[in-house]
Short mmCIF file of N, CA and C and ligand atoms in Angstrom, two decimals:
data_model
loop_
_atom_site.label_atom_id
_atom_site.label_comp_id
_atom_site.label_asym_id
_atom_site.label_seq_id
_atom_site.Cartn_x
_atom_site.Cartn_y
_atom_site.Cartn_z
N MET R 26 50.55 -36.89 -19.68
CA MET R 26 49.26 -36.26 -19.35
C MET R 26 48.29 -36.44 -20.50
N SER R 27 47.04 -36.55 -20.14
CA SER R 27 46.04 -36.74 -21.20
C SER R 27 45.24 -35.47 -21.41
N ILE R 28 44.42 -35.51 -22.43
CA ILE R 28 43.60 -34.35 -22.78
C ILE R 28 42.55 -34.10 -21.69
N ASN R 29 42.39 -32.85 -21.32
CA ASN R 29 41.33 -32.47 -20.39
C ASN R 29 40.03 -32.32 -21.20
N TYR R 30 39.22 -33.39 -21.14
CA TYR R 30 38.03 -33.42 -22.00
C TYR R 30 36.96 -32.41 -21.59
N THR R 31 36.89 -32.08 -20.30
CA THR R 31 35.92 -31.07 -19.87
C THR R 31 36.28 -29.72 -20.48
N GLU R 32 37.56 -29.41 -20.40
CA GLU R 32 38.04 -28.15 -20.97
C GLU R 32 37.80 -28.12 -22.48
N LEU R 33 38.11 -29.24 -23.13
CA LEU R 33 37.92 -29.33 -24.58
C LEU R 33 36.44 -29.18 -24.95
N SER R 34 35.57 -29.86 -24.20
CA SER R 34 34.14 -29.79 -24.48
C SER R 34 33.63 -28.35 -24.33
N LYS R 35 34.12 -27.67 -23.29
CA LYS R 35 33.71 -26.27 -23.08
C LYS R 35 34.19 -25.38 -24.21
N GLU R 36 35.40 -25.64 -24.67
CA GLU R 36 35.91 -24.82 -25.76
C GLU R 36 35.11 -25.06 -27.05
N ILE R 37 34.75 -26.32 -27.28
CA ILE R 37 33.95 -26.63 -28.47
C ILE R 37 32.58 -25.94 -28.38
N SER R 38 31.97 -26.00 -27.20
CA SER R 38 30.68 -25.32 -27.02
C SER R 38 30.83 -23.83 -27.26
N TYR R 39 31.90 -23.26 -26.74
CA TYR R 39 32.13 -21.82 -26.92
C TYR R 39 32.25 -21.49 -28.41
N ALA R 40 33.02 -22.30 -29.13
CA ALA R 40 33.24 -22.05 -30.56
C ALA R 40 31.94 -22.23 -31.36
N LEU R 41 31.20 -23.29 -31.04
CA LEU R 41 30.03 -23.63 -31.87
C LEU R 41 28.74 -22.94 -31.44
N ARG R 42 28.71 -22.43 -30.18
CA ARG R 42 27.48 -21.76 -29.73
C ARG R 42 27.62 -20.24 -29.77
N HIS R 43 28.83 -19.76 -29.42
CA HIS R 43 28.93 -18.33 -29.12
C HIS R 43 29.87 -17.53 -30.01
N ALA R 44 31.01 -18.08 -30.38
CA ALA R 44 32.02 -17.25 -31.04
C ALA R 44 32.78 -17.97 -32.16
N PRO R 45 32.06 -18.51 -33.16
CA PRO R 45 32.74 -19.23 -34.24
C PRO R 45 33.79 -18.37 -34.95
N TRP R 46 33.53 -17.06 -35.04
CA TRP R 46 34.46 -16.16 -35.74
C TRP R 46 35.82 -16.11 -35.08
N GLU R 47 35.88 -16.34 -33.76
CA GLU R 47 37.19 -16.37 -33.09
C GLU R 47 38.04 -17.55 -33.56
N TYR R 48 37.38 -18.52 -34.18
CA TYR R 48 38.06 -19.73 -34.66
C TYR R 48 38.06 -19.80 -36.19
N GLU R 49 37.70 -18.67 -36.78
CA GLU R 49 37.57 -18.59 -38.24
C GLU R 49 36.63 -19.66 -38.78
N LEU R 50 35.57 -19.90 -38.02
CA LEU R 50 34.56 -20.88 -38.44
C LEU R 50 33.30 -20.14 -38.87
N GLU R 51 32.57 -20.75 -39.78
CA GLU R 51 31.29 -20.20 -40.19
C GLU R 51 30.24 -21.29 -40.03
N LEU R 52 29.25 -21.05 -39.18
CA LEU R 52 28.20 -22.05 -38.99
C LEU R 52 27.28 -22.06 -40.20
N ASP R 53 26.85 -23.25 -40.62
CA ASP R 53 25.83 -23.28 -41.68
C ASP R 53 24.47 -23.04 -41.04
N ALA R 54 23.40 -23.12 -41.83
CA ALA R 54 22.06 -22.75 -41.34
C ALA R 54 21.64 -23.56 -40.11
N GLU R 55 22.13 -24.80 -40.02
CA GLU R 55 21.75 -25.65 -38.88
C GLU R 55 22.83 -25.70 -37.81
N GLY R 56 23.84 -24.87 -37.96
CA GLY R 56 24.87 -24.77 -36.94
C GLY R 56 26.08 -25.67 -37.13
N PHE R 57 26.13 -26.36 -38.25
CA PHE R 57 27.26 -27.28 -38.50
C PHE R 57 28.50 -26.54 -39.02
N VAL R 58 29.68 -27.10 -38.65
CA VAL R 58 30.95 -26.69 -39.29
C VAL R 58 31.70 -27.97 -39.67
N PRO R 59 32.58 -27.89 -40.68
CA PRO R 59 33.39 -29.06 -41.02
C PRO R 59 34.32 -29.42 -39.85
N ILE R 60 34.35 -30.70 -39.49
CA ILE R 60 35.17 -31.17 -38.37
C ILE R 60 36.65 -30.79 -38.58
N LYS R 61 37.10 -30.93 -39.81
CA LYS R 61 38.49 -30.61 -40.15
C LYS R 61 38.84 -29.18 -39.75
N GLN R 62 37.92 -28.26 -40.07
CA GLN R 62 38.16 -26.84 -39.75
C GLN R 62 38.18 -26.60 -38.25
N LEU R 63 37.26 -27.27 -37.53
CA LEU R 63 37.25 -27.12 -36.07
C LEU R 63 38.55 -27.64 -35.48
N LEU R 64 38.99 -28.81 -35.95
CA LEU R 64 40.22 -29.42 -35.43
C LEU R 64 41.43 -28.51 -35.68
N SER R 65 41.53 -27.96 -36.89
CA SER R 65 42.72 -27.13 -37.11
C SER R 65 42.67 -25.86 -36.28
N ALA R 66 41.44 -25.32 -36.05
CA ALA R 66 41.33 -24.14 -35.20
C ALA R 66 41.74 -24.46 -33.76
N LEU R 67 41.28 -25.62 -33.26
CA LEU R 67 41.60 -26.02 -31.88
C LEU R 67 43.09 -26.27 -31.70
N ASN R 68 43.71 -26.80 -32.75
CA ASN R 68 45.12 -27.19 -32.63
C ASN R 68 46.08 -26.04 -32.89
N GLU R 69 45.55 -24.98 -33.47
CA GLU R 69 46.40 -23.85 -33.84
C GLU R 69 47.08 -23.22 -32.62
N SER R 70 46.32 -23.13 -31.52
CA SER R 70 46.85 -22.44 -30.33
C SER R 70 47.90 -23.28 -29.59
N GLY R 71 47.92 -24.57 -29.84
CA GLY R 71 48.88 -25.44 -29.16
C GLY R 71 48.64 -25.57 -27.68
N GLN R 72 47.43 -25.30 -27.23
CA GLN R 72 47.15 -25.31 -25.79
C GLN R 72 46.90 -26.71 -25.25
N TYR R 73 46.63 -27.68 -26.11
CA TYR R 73 46.39 -29.04 -25.64
C TYR R 73 47.68 -29.86 -25.71
N GLU R 74 47.75 -30.89 -24.88
CA GLU R 74 48.94 -31.76 -24.76
C GLU R 74 49.45 -32.27 -26.10
N ARG R 75 48.48 -32.60 -26.95
CA ARG R 75 48.80 -33.11 -28.28
C ARG R 75 47.69 -32.62 -29.21
N ASN R 76 47.83 -32.87 -30.49
CA ASN R 76 46.79 -32.46 -31.42
C ASN R 76 45.47 -33.18 -31.13
N ILE R 77 44.39 -32.41 -31.14
CA ILE R 77 43.06 -32.98 -30.98
C ILE R 77 42.68 -33.64 -32.31
N VAL R 78 42.12 -34.84 -32.22
CA VAL R 78 41.70 -35.55 -33.43
C VAL R 78 40.20 -35.87 -33.33
N GLN R 79 39.64 -36.32 -34.44
CA GLN R 79 38.19 -36.58 -34.45
C GLN R 79 37.77 -37.55 -33.35
N ALA R 80 38.62 -38.54 -33.05
CA ALA R 80 38.28 -39.52 -32.00
C ALA R 80 38.07 -38.83 -30.64
N ASP R 81 38.75 -37.70 -30.41
CA ASP R 81 38.56 -36.97 -29.15
C ASP R 81 37.15 -36.36 -29.11
N LEU R 82 36.72 -35.82 -30.25
CA LEU R 82 35.37 -35.24 -30.32
C LEU R 82 34.34 -36.34 -30.10
N GLU R 83 34.56 -37.48 -30.73
CA GLU R 83 33.63 -38.61 -30.58
C GLU R 83 33.60 -39.08 -29.13
N HIS R 84 34.76 -39.10 -28.49
CA HIS R 84 34.85 -39.51 -27.09
C HIS R 84 34.00 -38.59 -26.21
N ILE R 85 34.09 -37.29 -26.43
CA ILE R 85 33.31 -36.33 -25.64
C ILE R 85 31.82 -36.58 -25.82
N ILE R 86 31.41 -36.76 -27.07
CA ILE R 86 29.99 -36.96 -27.35
C ILE R 86 29.49 -38.26 -26.71
N GLU R 87 30.31 -39.29 -26.78
CA GLU R 87 29.89 -40.59 -26.24
C GLU R 87 29.86 -40.62 -24.71
N THR R 88 30.77 -39.91 -24.08
CA THR R 88 30.90 -40.06 -22.62
C THR R 88 30.20 -38.96 -21.82
N SER R 89 29.84 -37.86 -22.48
CA SER R 89 29.24 -36.75 -21.75
C SER R 89 27.86 -37.14 -21.22
N GLU R 90 27.54 -36.62 -20.01
CA GLU R 90 26.21 -36.91 -19.44
C GLU R 90 25.13 -36.12 -20.17
N LYS R 91 25.55 -35.11 -20.92
CA LYS R 91 24.59 -34.33 -21.71
C LYS R 91 24.97 -34.42 -23.19
N LYS R 92 23.98 -34.56 -24.04
CA LYS R 92 24.27 -34.62 -25.47
C LYS R 92 24.32 -33.20 -26.02
N ARG R 93 25.50 -32.59 -25.91
CA ARG R 93 25.65 -31.19 -26.31
C ARG R 93 25.99 -31.01 -27.78
N HIS R 94 26.73 -31.99 -28.33
CA HIS R 94 27.24 -31.86 -29.69
C HIS R 94 26.84 -33.08 -30.51
N GLU R 95 26.86 -32.89 -31.81
CA GLU R 95 26.46 -33.98 -32.70
C GLU R 95 27.36 -33.98 -33.93
N ILE R 96 27.80 -35.19 -34.32
CA ILE R 96 28.57 -35.34 -35.56
C ILE R 96 27.67 -35.98 -36.60
N VAL R 97 27.58 -35.37 -37.76
CA VAL R 97 26.86 -35.97 -38.89
C VAL R 97 27.78 -35.90 -40.10
N GLY R 98 28.18 -37.06 -40.63
CA GLY R 98 29.11 -37.08 -41.76
C GLY R 98 30.42 -36.45 -41.35
N ASP R 99 30.87 -35.46 -42.13
CA ASP R 99 32.16 -34.83 -41.79
C ASP R 99 31.97 -33.49 -41.08
N LYS R 100 30.76 -33.31 -40.48
CA LYS R 100 30.49 -32.04 -39.79
C LYS R 100 30.10 -32.25 -38.33
N ILE R 101 30.25 -31.19 -37.56
CA ILE R 101 29.87 -31.22 -36.14
C ILE R 101 29.09 -29.95 -35.81
N ARG R 102 28.15 -30.05 -34.85
CA ARG R 102 27.44 -28.86 -34.39
C ARG R 102 27.11 -28.98 -32.92
N ALA R 103 26.77 -27.82 -32.33
CA ALA R 103 26.19 -27.81 -30.99
C ALA R 103 24.69 -27.98 -31.19
N LEU R 104 24.04 -28.77 -30.31
CA LEU R 104 22.61 -29.05 -30.47
C LEU R 104 21.73 -27.98 -29.85
N TYR R 105 22.29 -27.18 -28.94
CA TYR R 105 21.49 -26.13 -28.29
C TYR R 105 22.45 -25.12 -27.68
N GLY R 106 21.88 -24.08 -27.10
CA GLY R 106 22.70 -23.13 -26.34
C GLY R 106 23.21 -21.94 -27.11
N HIS R 107 22.91 -21.84 -28.40
CA HIS R 107 23.52 -20.80 -29.25
C HIS R 107 23.18 -19.36 -28.84
N SER R 108 24.19 -18.50 -29.04
CA SER R 108 23.95 -17.06 -28.86
C SER R 108 24.42 -16.27 -30.07
N VAL R 109 24.90 -16.94 -31.11
CA VAL R 109 25.38 -16.21 -32.30
C VAL R 109 24.22 -15.41 -32.91
N PRO R 110 24.54 -14.28 -33.57
CA PRO R 110 23.48 -13.45 -34.15
C PRO R 110 22.64 -14.18 -35.21
N GLN R 111 23.30 -15.02 -36.01
CA GLN R 111 22.58 -15.77 -37.06
C GLN R 111 21.71 -16.84 -36.39
N MET R 112 20.38 -16.75 -36.61
CA MET R 112 19.45 -17.69 -35.97
C MET R 112 19.69 -19.11 -36.50
N ILE R 113 19.99 -20.06 -35.60
CA ILE R 113 20.21 -21.46 -36.01
C ILE R 113 18.85 -22.12 -36.22
N GLN R 114 18.68 -22.76 -37.37
CA GLN R 114 17.39 -23.39 -37.68
C GLN R 114 17.27 -24.72 -36.95
N LYS R 115 16.22 -24.85 -36.16
CA LYS R 115 15.96 -26.08 -35.44
C LYS R 115 14.71 -26.72 -36.00
N ILE R 116 14.58 -28.03 -35.78
CA ILE R 116 13.43 -28.76 -36.32
C ILE R 116 12.25 -28.64 -35.36
N PRO R 117 11.10 -28.12 -35.85
CA PRO R 117 9.92 -28.03 -34.99
C PRO R 117 9.47 -29.41 -34.56
N GLY R 118 8.89 -29.52 -33.38
CA GLY R 118 8.40 -30.81 -32.91
C GLY R 118 7.26 -30.63 -31.93
N ILE R 119 6.59 -31.76 -31.64
CA ILE R 119 5.51 -31.74 -30.67
C ILE R 119 6.07 -32.21 -29.34
N PRO R 120 6.12 -31.31 -28.36
CA PRO R 120 6.76 -31.65 -27.07
C PRO R 120 5.87 -32.51 -26.20
N PRO R 121 6.44 -33.14 -25.16
CA PRO R 121 5.61 -33.80 -24.15
C PRO R 121 4.67 -32.78 -23.51
N ALA R 122 3.59 -33.26 -22.88
CA ALA R 122 2.57 -32.36 -22.31
C ALA R 122 3.16 -31.40 -21.28
N ILE R 123 4.10 -31.91 -20.50
CA ILE R 123 4.74 -31.07 -19.47
C ILE R 123 6.25 -31.03 -19.70
N LEU R 124 6.80 -29.83 -19.66
CA LEU R 124 8.26 -29.67 -19.66
C LEU R 124 8.64 -28.88 -18.42
N TYR R 125 9.92 -28.88 -18.07
CA TYR R 125 10.37 -28.25 -16.83
C TYR R 125 11.48 -27.23 -17.11
N HIS R 126 11.58 -26.25 -16.23
CA HIS R 126 12.65 -25.26 -16.36
C HIS R 126 13.14 -24.91 -14.96
N GLY R 127 14.43 -25.11 -14.73
CA GLY R 127 15.02 -24.80 -13.43
C GLY R 127 15.57 -23.38 -13.45
N THR R 128 15.11 -22.57 -12.49
CA THR R 128 15.58 -21.19 -12.47
C THR R 128 15.89 -20.72 -11.05
N THR R 129 16.17 -19.44 -10.91
CA THR R 129 16.64 -18.89 -9.63
C THR R 129 15.52 -18.17 -8.86
N HIS R 130 15.72 -18.03 -7.56
CA HIS R 130 14.80 -17.22 -6.75
C HIS R 130 14.80 -15.78 -7.25
N LYS R 131 15.96 -15.34 -7.71
CA LYS R 131 16.10 -13.96 -8.16
C LYS R 131 15.22 -13.66 -9.39
N ALA R 132 15.12 -14.63 -10.30
CA ALA R 132 14.43 -14.38 -11.57
C ALA R 132 12.93 -14.66 -11.52
N ILE R 133 12.49 -15.36 -10.47
CA ILE R 133 11.15 -15.93 -10.50
C ILE R 133 10.03 -14.87 -10.64
N ALA R 134 10.14 -13.75 -9.94
CA ALA R 134 9.08 -12.73 -10.00
C ALA R 134 8.93 -12.20 -11.42
N THR R 135 10.06 -11.90 -12.05
CA THR R 135 10.02 -11.38 -13.42
C THR R 135 9.43 -12.44 -14.37
N ILE R 136 9.87 -13.69 -14.19
CA ILE R 136 9.38 -14.75 -15.07
C ILE R 136 7.87 -14.92 -14.93
N MET R 137 7.37 -14.85 -13.69
CA MET R 137 5.93 -15.05 -13.49
C MET R 137 5.12 -13.86 -13.99
N SER R 138 5.77 -12.73 -14.23
CA SER R 138 5.01 -11.62 -14.81
C SER R 138 5.20 -11.53 -16.33
N GLU R 139 6.44 -11.68 -16.79
CA GLU R 139 6.63 -11.51 -18.25
C GLU R 139 6.89 -12.81 -19.01
N GLY R 140 6.95 -13.93 -18.31
CA GLY R 140 7.17 -15.21 -18.98
C GLY R 140 8.64 -15.53 -19.14
N LEU R 141 8.93 -16.69 -19.73
CA LEU R 141 10.32 -17.10 -19.99
C LEU R 141 10.78 -16.51 -21.31
N LYS R 142 11.95 -15.89 -21.27
CA LYS R 142 12.55 -15.30 -22.48
C LYS R 142 13.90 -15.95 -22.73
N PRO R 143 14.38 -15.93 -23.98
CA PRO R 143 15.66 -16.58 -24.30
C PRO R 143 16.87 -15.89 -23.65
N MET R 144 16.69 -14.66 -23.18
CA MET R 144 17.78 -13.88 -22.57
C MET R 144 18.97 -13.78 -23.53
N GLN R 145 20.17 -14.28 -23.14
CA GLN R 145 21.35 -14.14 -24.01
C GLN R 145 21.39 -15.17 -25.14
N ARG R 146 20.53 -16.16 -25.08
CA ARG R 146 20.58 -17.23 -26.09
C ARG R 146 19.50 -17.03 -27.15
N GLN R 147 19.48 -17.93 -28.15
CA GLN R 147 18.50 -17.80 -29.23
C GLN R 147 17.13 -18.36 -28.83
N TYR R 148 17.15 -19.36 -27.95
CA TYR R 148 15.90 -20.03 -27.58
C TYR R 148 15.84 -20.18 -26.06
N VAL R 149 14.60 -20.32 -25.55
CA VAL R 149 14.39 -20.73 -24.16
C VAL R 149 14.65 -22.24 -24.11
N HIS R 150 15.37 -22.70 -23.06
CA HIS R 150 15.69 -24.12 -22.91
C HIS R 150 14.82 -24.77 -21.84
N LEU R 151 14.17 -25.86 -22.21
CA LEU R 151 13.30 -26.59 -21.29
C LEU R 151 13.76 -28.03 -21.17
N SER R 152 13.51 -28.64 -20.01
CA SER R 152 13.99 -30.01 -19.74
C SER R 152 12.83 -30.98 -19.72
N VAL R 153 13.10 -32.24 -20.09
CA VAL R 153 12.03 -33.25 -20.11
C VAL R 153 11.69 -33.78 -18.72
N ASP R 154 12.64 -33.64 -17.76
CA ASP R 154 12.32 -34.12 -16.41
C ASP R 154 12.86 -33.17 -15.35
N THR R 155 12.40 -33.39 -14.12
CA THR R 155 12.77 -32.49 -13.04
C THR R 155 14.25 -32.64 -12.66
N ASP R 156 14.79 -33.83 -12.84
CA ASP R 156 16.22 -34.05 -12.53
C ASP R 156 17.09 -33.13 -13.38
N MET R 157 16.80 -33.13 -14.67
CA MET R 157 17.55 -32.30 -15.60
C MET R 157 17.34 -30.81 -15.29
N ALA R 158 16.08 -30.44 -15.02
CA ALA R 158 15.77 -29.03 -14.71
C ALA R 158 16.50 -28.59 -13.44
N THR R 159 16.59 -29.49 -12.47
CA THR R 159 17.28 -29.18 -11.22
C THR R 159 18.77 -28.96 -11.48
N GLN R 160 19.31 -29.84 -12.30
CA GLN R 160 20.74 -29.73 -12.66
C GLN R 160 21.01 -28.38 -13.37
N VAL R 161 20.12 -28.01 -14.27
CA VAL R 161 20.26 -26.73 -14.98
C VAL R 161 20.17 -25.56 -14.00
N GLY R 162 19.15 -25.62 -13.12
CA GLY R 162 18.92 -24.54 -12.17
C GLY R 162 20.04 -24.38 -11.17
N LYS R 163 20.68 -25.50 -10.81
CA LYS R 163 21.75 -25.48 -9.80
C LYS R 163 22.99 -24.72 -10.27
N ARG R 164 23.09 -24.47 -11.56
CA ARG R 164 24.22 -23.67 -12.06
C ARG R 164 24.17 -22.26 -11.48
N ARG R 165 22.98 -21.83 -11.09
CA ARG R 165 22.80 -20.44 -10.67
C ARG R 165 22.19 -20.25 -9.29
N ASP R 166 21.62 -21.32 -8.71
CA ASP R 166 20.94 -21.20 -7.42
C ASP R 166 21.06 -22.56 -6.74
N SER R 167 21.56 -22.59 -5.48
CA SER R 167 21.79 -23.88 -4.83
C SER R 167 20.47 -24.61 -4.59
N GLU R 168 19.36 -23.85 -4.48
CA GLU R 168 18.05 -24.49 -4.38
C GLU R 168 17.13 -23.93 -5.45
N PRO R 169 17.33 -24.40 -6.68
CA PRO R 169 16.60 -23.81 -7.81
C PRO R 169 15.08 -24.01 -7.71
N ILE R 170 14.35 -23.14 -8.36
CA ILE R 170 12.90 -23.30 -8.46
C ILE R 170 12.60 -24.03 -9.76
N ILE R 171 11.78 -25.06 -9.67
CA ILE R 171 11.46 -25.84 -10.87
C ILE R 171 10.08 -25.43 -11.38
N LEU R 172 10.04 -24.87 -12.57
CA LEU R 172 8.77 -24.45 -13.17
C LEU R 172 8.24 -25.58 -14.06
N GLN R 173 6.92 -25.72 -14.06
CA GLN R 173 6.27 -26.68 -14.95
C GLN R 173 5.63 -25.91 -16.10
N ILE R 174 5.91 -26.36 -17.30
CA ILE R 174 5.35 -25.70 -18.47
C ILE R 174 4.27 -26.59 -19.07
N ASP R 175 3.06 -26.06 -19.17
CA ASP R 175 1.96 -26.75 -19.83
C ASP R 175 2.11 -26.44 -21.33
N THR R 176 2.65 -27.41 -22.07
CA THR R 176 3.05 -27.09 -23.46
C THR R 176 1.83 -26.87 -24.37
N ALA R 177 0.70 -27.52 -24.07
CA ALA R 177 -0.50 -27.29 -24.89
C ALA R 177 -0.95 -25.84 -24.73
N LYS R 178 -0.96 -25.37 -23.49
CA LYS R 178 -1.32 -23.97 -23.22
C LYS R 178 -0.36 -23.02 -23.92
N ALA R 179 0.92 -23.38 -23.85
CA ALA R 179 1.94 -22.53 -24.48
C ALA R 179 1.70 -22.45 -25.99
N ILE R 180 1.42 -23.60 -26.60
CA ILE R 180 1.20 -23.63 -28.05
C ILE R 180 0.00 -22.76 -28.42
N ILE R 181 -1.07 -22.86 -27.63
CA ILE R 181 -2.26 -22.04 -27.89
C ILE R 181 -1.92 -20.55 -27.79
N SER R 182 -1.00 -20.21 -26.89
CA SER R 182 -0.64 -18.80 -26.73
C SER R 182 0.44 -18.36 -27.73
N GLY R 183 0.83 -19.26 -28.65
CA GLY R 183 1.71 -18.85 -29.75
C GLY R 183 3.14 -19.37 -29.71
N THR R 184 3.48 -20.16 -28.69
CA THR R 184 4.85 -20.68 -28.58
C THR R 184 5.11 -21.74 -29.65
N LYS R 185 6.32 -21.66 -30.25
CA LYS R 185 6.75 -22.71 -31.17
C LYS R 185 7.86 -23.52 -30.49
N PHE R 186 7.72 -24.85 -30.53
CA PHE R 186 8.70 -25.74 -29.90
C PHE R 186 9.60 -26.38 -30.95
N TYR R 187 10.86 -26.58 -30.57
CA TYR R 187 11.85 -27.19 -31.46
C TYR R 187 12.65 -28.24 -30.69
N ILE R 188 13.16 -29.22 -31.45
CA ILE R 188 13.92 -30.31 -30.83
C ILE R 188 15.37 -29.90 -30.57
N GLY R 189 15.81 -30.08 -29.33
CA GLY R 189 17.21 -29.84 -28.98
C GLY R 189 17.94 -31.16 -29.01
N ASN R 190 17.77 -31.95 -27.94
CA ASN R 190 18.24 -33.34 -27.93
C ASN R 190 17.19 -34.18 -27.22
N ASP R 191 17.58 -35.38 -26.75
CA ASP R 191 16.56 -36.24 -26.14
C ASP R 191 16.03 -35.70 -24.81
N LYS R 192 16.74 -34.74 -24.21
CA LYS R 192 16.32 -34.22 -22.90
C LYS R 192 16.02 -32.73 -22.89
N VAL R 193 16.40 -32.05 -23.97
CA VAL R 193 16.24 -30.59 -24.01
C VAL R 193 15.32 -30.19 -25.16
N TRP R 194 14.32 -29.38 -24.85
CA TRP R 194 13.46 -28.78 -25.87
C TRP R 194 13.75 -27.29 -25.92
N LEU R 195 13.57 -26.73 -27.10
CA LEU R 195 13.80 -25.31 -27.29
C LEU R 195 12.49 -24.66 -27.68
N CYS R 196 12.33 -23.39 -27.32
CA CYS R 196 11.16 -22.66 -27.81
C CYS R 196 11.49 -21.18 -27.84
N ASP R 197 10.62 -20.39 -28.48
CA ASP R 197 10.93 -18.97 -28.64
C ASP R 197 10.59 -18.14 -27.40
N PHE R 198 9.55 -18.54 -26.68
CA PHE R 198 9.18 -17.87 -25.42
C PHE R 198 8.15 -18.74 -24.73
N VAL R 199 7.89 -18.49 -23.45
CA VAL R 199 6.77 -19.14 -22.77
C VAL R 199 6.03 -18.05 -22.01
N LYS R 200 4.78 -17.86 -22.34
CA LYS R 200 3.98 -16.85 -21.62
C LYS R 200 3.69 -17.33 -20.20
N ALA R 201 3.54 -16.37 -19.29
CA ALA R 201 3.34 -16.69 -17.87
C ALA R 201 2.14 -17.61 -17.66
N GLU R 202 1.11 -17.46 -18.47
CA GLU R 202 -0.11 -18.26 -18.29
C GLU R 202 0.13 -19.77 -18.48
N ALA R 203 1.23 -20.14 -19.15
CA ALA R 203 1.52 -21.57 -19.36
C ALA R 203 2.50 -22.11 -18.33
N ILE R 204 2.85 -21.28 -17.33
CA ILE R 204 3.88 -21.67 -16.33
C ILE R 204 3.23 -21.91 -14.97
N LYS R 205 3.65 -23.00 -14.32
CA LYS R 205 3.19 -23.28 -12.95
C LYS R 205 4.39 -23.39 -12.02
C1 HQG K 314 16.28 -16.87 -16.80
C2 HQG K 314 23.14 -25.32 -20.16
C3 HQG K 314 14.53 -12.96 -15.92
C4 HQG K 314 16.27 -18.38 -16.94
C5 HQG K 314 21.95 -25.75 -19.33
C6 HQG K 314 17.74 -18.70 -16.75
C7 HQG K 314 20.79 -25.68 -20.30
C8 HQG K 314 14.70 -14.97 -17.01
C9 HQG K 314 18.45 -17.49 -17.33
C10 HQG K 314 21.18 -24.59 -21.25
C11 HQG K 314 13.57 -14.67 -17.80
C12 HQG K 314 19.03 -17.75 -18.71
C13 HQG K 314 20.39 -23.32 -21.02
C14 HQG K 314 12.93 -13.43 -17.58
C15 HQG K 314 14.28 -16.61 -18.37
N1 HQG K 314 13.44 -12.61 -16.64
N2 HQG K 314 15.19 -14.12 -16.08
N3 HQG K 314 11.84 -13.05 -18.28
N4 HQG K 314 13.34 -15.70 -18.64
N5 HQG K 314 15.12 -16.19 -17.39
O1 HQG K 314 21.92 -20.12 -19.31
O2 HQG K 314 17.95 -22.47 -19.34
O3 HQG K 314 25.60 -27.39 -19.67
O4 HQG K 314 20.62 -18.78 -21.01
O5 HQG K 314 15.44 -18.98 -15.99
O6 HQG K 314 22.13 -27.00 -18.74
O7 HQG K 314 19.69 -21.77 -17.60
O8 HQG K 314 25.95 -25.43 -21.18
O9 HQG K 314 19.51 -20.65 -19.86
O10 HQG K 314 18.07 -18.83 -15.39
O11 HQG K 314 20.52 -26.86 -20.96
O12 HQG K 314 25.29 -27.67 -22.09
O13 HQG K 314 17.47 -16.46 -17.44
O14 HQG K 314 22.56 -24.35 -21.02
O15 HQG K 314 23.64 -26.38 -20.88
O16 HQG K 314 20.12 -18.61 -18.56
O17 HQG K 314 20.40 -22.97 -19.64
P1 HQG K 314 20.65 -19.53 -19.73
P2 HQG K 314 19.32 -21.99 -19.02
P3 HQG K 314 25.20 -26.73 -20.96
#
């Protein structure tokens, strides 16, 4: 039997986004941990067929349809999605004119009155295209609502944008006036 890479990817996301302390990991200011430490934490439980090695992490990053994790030197981090109390420092950037956010019928009324909020995460997550936004929204609603964010309007109203990956932008909030 081979390694279940989906399961492994989810566990890595859980460790690096939400609960590093459960793995005796400490994220640095940008969310990185030493790969060696992550590997020994993952292998400690003995839940995988064999020991996870760095090539497995590289395989996940290379083959995943979403760029969730990044290896730089001897460290690895999650690129977005964090909920840890310590605010992960992201690099500010100038977003495309329009970004998208896929959400639920249930949330739409609140969003159109109070804007987009990070909820359980550190940042609001926005997508560069409607395909990605639809995919995100489908996690919670079979027919998600796709919101268009006018990023210039958002910036004027005080929003700060940060780079997630090539398809995901992060920001601190989006006021209703910048949402269509
Ligand atoms: C909604 C996954 C009520 C928001 C995805 C969303 C993404 C509000 C939910 C990434 C609200 C939060 C993030 C307000 C926002 N009132 N509801 N004021 N403001 N919401 O999961 O963007 O596959 O924290 O619309 O693909 O869905 O794990 O955010 O429905 O890229 O790599 O509150 O996580 O990536 O949900 O998803 P989330 P998200 P991975």
